[in-house]
Structure formats: structure tokens, C-alpha cells
Tab-separated table of C-alpha atoms in Angstrom:
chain	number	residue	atom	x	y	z
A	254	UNK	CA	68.177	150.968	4.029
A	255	UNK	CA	65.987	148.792	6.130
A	256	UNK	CA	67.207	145.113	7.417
A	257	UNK	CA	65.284	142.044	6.824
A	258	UNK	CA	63.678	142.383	10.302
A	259	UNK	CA	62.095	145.514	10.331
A	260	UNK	CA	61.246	144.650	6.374
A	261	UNK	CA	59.237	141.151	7.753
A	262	UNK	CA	57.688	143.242	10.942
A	263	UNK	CA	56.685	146.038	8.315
A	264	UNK	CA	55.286	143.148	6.144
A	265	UNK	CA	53.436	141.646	9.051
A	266	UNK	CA	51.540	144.667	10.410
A	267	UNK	CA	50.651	145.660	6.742
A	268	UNK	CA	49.017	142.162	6.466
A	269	UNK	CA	47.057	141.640	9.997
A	270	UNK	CA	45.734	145.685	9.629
A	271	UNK	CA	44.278	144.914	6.183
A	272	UNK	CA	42.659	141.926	7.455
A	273	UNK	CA	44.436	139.151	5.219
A	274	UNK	CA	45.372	137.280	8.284
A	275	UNK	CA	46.417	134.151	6.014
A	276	UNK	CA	49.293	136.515	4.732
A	277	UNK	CA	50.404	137.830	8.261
A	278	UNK	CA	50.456	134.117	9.836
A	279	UNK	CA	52.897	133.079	6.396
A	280	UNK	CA	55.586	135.875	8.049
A	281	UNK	CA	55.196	133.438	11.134
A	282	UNK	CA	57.129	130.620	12.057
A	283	UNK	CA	55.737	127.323	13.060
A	284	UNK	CA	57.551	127.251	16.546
A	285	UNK	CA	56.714	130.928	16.981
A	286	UNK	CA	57.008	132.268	21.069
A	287	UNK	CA	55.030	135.627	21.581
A	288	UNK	CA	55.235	137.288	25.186
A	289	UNK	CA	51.307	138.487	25.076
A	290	UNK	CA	49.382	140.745	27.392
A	291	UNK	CA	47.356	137.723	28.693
A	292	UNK	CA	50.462	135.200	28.812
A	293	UNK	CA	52.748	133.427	26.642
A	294	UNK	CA	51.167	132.130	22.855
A	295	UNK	CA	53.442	129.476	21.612
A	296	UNK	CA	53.092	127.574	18.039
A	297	UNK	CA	51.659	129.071	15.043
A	298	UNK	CA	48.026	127.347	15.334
A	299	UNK	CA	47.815	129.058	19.274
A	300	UNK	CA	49.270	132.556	17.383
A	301	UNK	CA	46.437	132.485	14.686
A	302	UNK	CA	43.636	131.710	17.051
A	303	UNK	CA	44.849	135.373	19.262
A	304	UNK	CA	45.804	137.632	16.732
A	305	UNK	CA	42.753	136.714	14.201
A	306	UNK	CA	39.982	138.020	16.284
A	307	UNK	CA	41.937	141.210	17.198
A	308	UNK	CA	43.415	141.623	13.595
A	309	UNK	CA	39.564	141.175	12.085
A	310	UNK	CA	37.973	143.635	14.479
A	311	UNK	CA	40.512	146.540	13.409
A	312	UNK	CA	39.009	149.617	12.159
A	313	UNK	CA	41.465	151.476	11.597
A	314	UNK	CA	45.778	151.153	12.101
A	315	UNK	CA	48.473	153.440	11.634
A	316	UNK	CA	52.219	153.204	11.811
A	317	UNK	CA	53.899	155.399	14.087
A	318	UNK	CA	57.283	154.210	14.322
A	319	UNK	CA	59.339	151.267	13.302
A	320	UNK	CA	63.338	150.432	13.403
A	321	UNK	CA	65.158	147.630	13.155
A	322	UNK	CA	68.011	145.700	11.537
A	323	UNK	CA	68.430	142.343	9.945
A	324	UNK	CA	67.534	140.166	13.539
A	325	UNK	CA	65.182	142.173	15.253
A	326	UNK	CA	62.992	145.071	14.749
A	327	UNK	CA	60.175	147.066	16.975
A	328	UNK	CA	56.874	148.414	15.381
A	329	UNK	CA	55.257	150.816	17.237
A	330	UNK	CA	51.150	151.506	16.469
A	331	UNK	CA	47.957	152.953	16.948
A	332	UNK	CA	44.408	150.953	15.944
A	333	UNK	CA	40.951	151.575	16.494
A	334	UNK	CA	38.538	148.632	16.910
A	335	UNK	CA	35.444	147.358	16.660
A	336	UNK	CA	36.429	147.141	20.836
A	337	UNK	CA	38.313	149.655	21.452
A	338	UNK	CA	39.056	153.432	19.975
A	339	UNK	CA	43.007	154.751	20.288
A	340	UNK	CA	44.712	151.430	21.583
A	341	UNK	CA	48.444	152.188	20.889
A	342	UNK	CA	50.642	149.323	20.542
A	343	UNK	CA	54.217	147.813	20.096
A	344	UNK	CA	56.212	144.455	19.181
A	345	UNK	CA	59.248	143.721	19.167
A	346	UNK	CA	59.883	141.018	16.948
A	347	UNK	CA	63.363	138.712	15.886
A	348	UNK	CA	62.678	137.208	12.464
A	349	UNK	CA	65.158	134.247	11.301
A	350	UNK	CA	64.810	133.113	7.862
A	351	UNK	CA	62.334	135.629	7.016
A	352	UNK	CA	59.433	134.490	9.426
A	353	UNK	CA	58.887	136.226	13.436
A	354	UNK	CA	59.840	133.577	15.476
A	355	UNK	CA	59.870	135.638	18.739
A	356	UNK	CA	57.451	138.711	19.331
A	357	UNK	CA	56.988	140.720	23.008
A	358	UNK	CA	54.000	142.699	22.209
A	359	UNK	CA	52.723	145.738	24.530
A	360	UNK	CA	49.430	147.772	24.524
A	361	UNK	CA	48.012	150.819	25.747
A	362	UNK	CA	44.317	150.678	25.696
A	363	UNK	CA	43.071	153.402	27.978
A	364	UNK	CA	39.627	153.547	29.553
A	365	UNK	CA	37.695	150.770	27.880
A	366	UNK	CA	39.895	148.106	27.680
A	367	UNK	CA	39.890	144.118	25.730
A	368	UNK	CA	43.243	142.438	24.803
A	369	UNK	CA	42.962	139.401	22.576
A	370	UNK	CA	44.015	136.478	24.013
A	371	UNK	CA	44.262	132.801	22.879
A	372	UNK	CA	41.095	130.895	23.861
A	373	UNK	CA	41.204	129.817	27.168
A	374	UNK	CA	43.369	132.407	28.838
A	375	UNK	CA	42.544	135.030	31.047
A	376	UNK	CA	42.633	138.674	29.273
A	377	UNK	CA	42.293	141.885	31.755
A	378	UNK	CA	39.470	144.027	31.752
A	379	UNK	CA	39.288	147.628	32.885
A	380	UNK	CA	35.562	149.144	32.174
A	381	UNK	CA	34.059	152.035	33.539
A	382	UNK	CA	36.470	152.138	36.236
A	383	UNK	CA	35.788	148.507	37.594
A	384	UNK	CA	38.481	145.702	37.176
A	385	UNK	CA	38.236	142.144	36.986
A	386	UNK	CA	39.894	139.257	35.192
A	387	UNK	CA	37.752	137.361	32.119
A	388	UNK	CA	37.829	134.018	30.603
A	389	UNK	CA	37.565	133.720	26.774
A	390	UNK	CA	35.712	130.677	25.273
């Protein structure tokens, strides 16, 4: 049996990897904190405007793990993108009242490396071996 957590994180993913960000960001709450590769994302508007891009450009996702219980719950992925091929990823999420209101998110992306950010912050770069900091619009 699955917890309401891992149920909402399960929900989530399925959403943002089909595209239909509208339905991921209604698992979200308002006041949502996420601990992102490029820095902290907090409120819901901030959220959509760094995991739309990413979620959009997605060719390809699969599950590879998840567990959880009815607070918190950890999804563990792999997704191909219009940026980048095998970028595994986690989040751990705590959901309260059905919506994530926390999520620490980690990634893996290899050689040829982008990480979403919201617009504004910095996002690491590692390409061909060189390695520099970037700005998005």
C-alpha cells in the first residue's frame, strides 16, 4: 500500500513527464520551497517558471524507483531531453494536504550538462570538458 506522499510524488512526475505542466503545478502548493541545483525556488509562480522549460523539453522519462509514506516520499528517475540524453534524477518531496510543499531535487547529468533554473539564476555548465557558470534570461 502506498502513502499519500509517494501517491502525490508519483502523481507529479506522471504529470511534468507527459508535458501537462498545468496538472503537475495543481500537486504544488502555493508557498512551495524546492532546494534546486541552481539555488533555492520558492512560491509556486518561481516553481512553474523552472520546472516548465525542463518538463517541456523531456523526451523521454522513466521511473526507476520511488518509496515513501504518507509525509514524505523520494522519486528517483532517468529523462532524456531535448538538452541532454541519460540525466538521472531524484526528489525528495513532503506533501501536506495533498500538494509538495517541500522538494530537494538532485541530478546527474554527465558530460553535456544544463539544469533548469528559475530565470535569473545562475545554472552550471559542464561542456566538452570546459566549466563555467551561465545566466538565464
Amino acid at each position: 500500500m502506498t502513502g499519500h506522499a509517494l501517491q502525490t510524488a508519483l502523481d507529479y512526475h506522471r504529470a511534468w513527464s507527459r508535458h501537462d505542466v498545468d496538472a503537475a503545478m495543481a500537486l504544488v502548493a502555493d508557498d512551495v520551497v524546492c532546494d534546486a541545483p541552481g539555488g533555492p525556488v520558492t512560491g509556486i509562480d518561481a516553481f512553474r517558471a523552472f520546472m516548465g522549460p525542463f518538463a517541456t523539453s523531456t523526451t523521454r522519462t522513466e521511473i526507476l524507483g520511488a518509496f515513501g509514506d504518507d509525509d514524505t516520499a523520494v522519486v528517483l528517475y532517468d529523462t532524456d531531453s531535448t538538452l541532454v540524453r541519460h540525466a538521472p534524477g531524484a526528489e525528495w518531496v513532503r506533501v501536506a494536504g495533498g500538494r509538495i510543499t517541500h522538494m530537494t531535487m538532485a541530478v546527474s547529468t554527465g558530460q553535456r550538462t544544463t539544469v533548469p533554473v528559475a530565470p535569473g539564476r545562475r545554472w552550471w555548465s559542464r561542456r566538452e570538458g570546459g566549466r563555467r557558470w551561465q545566466r538565464m534570461p
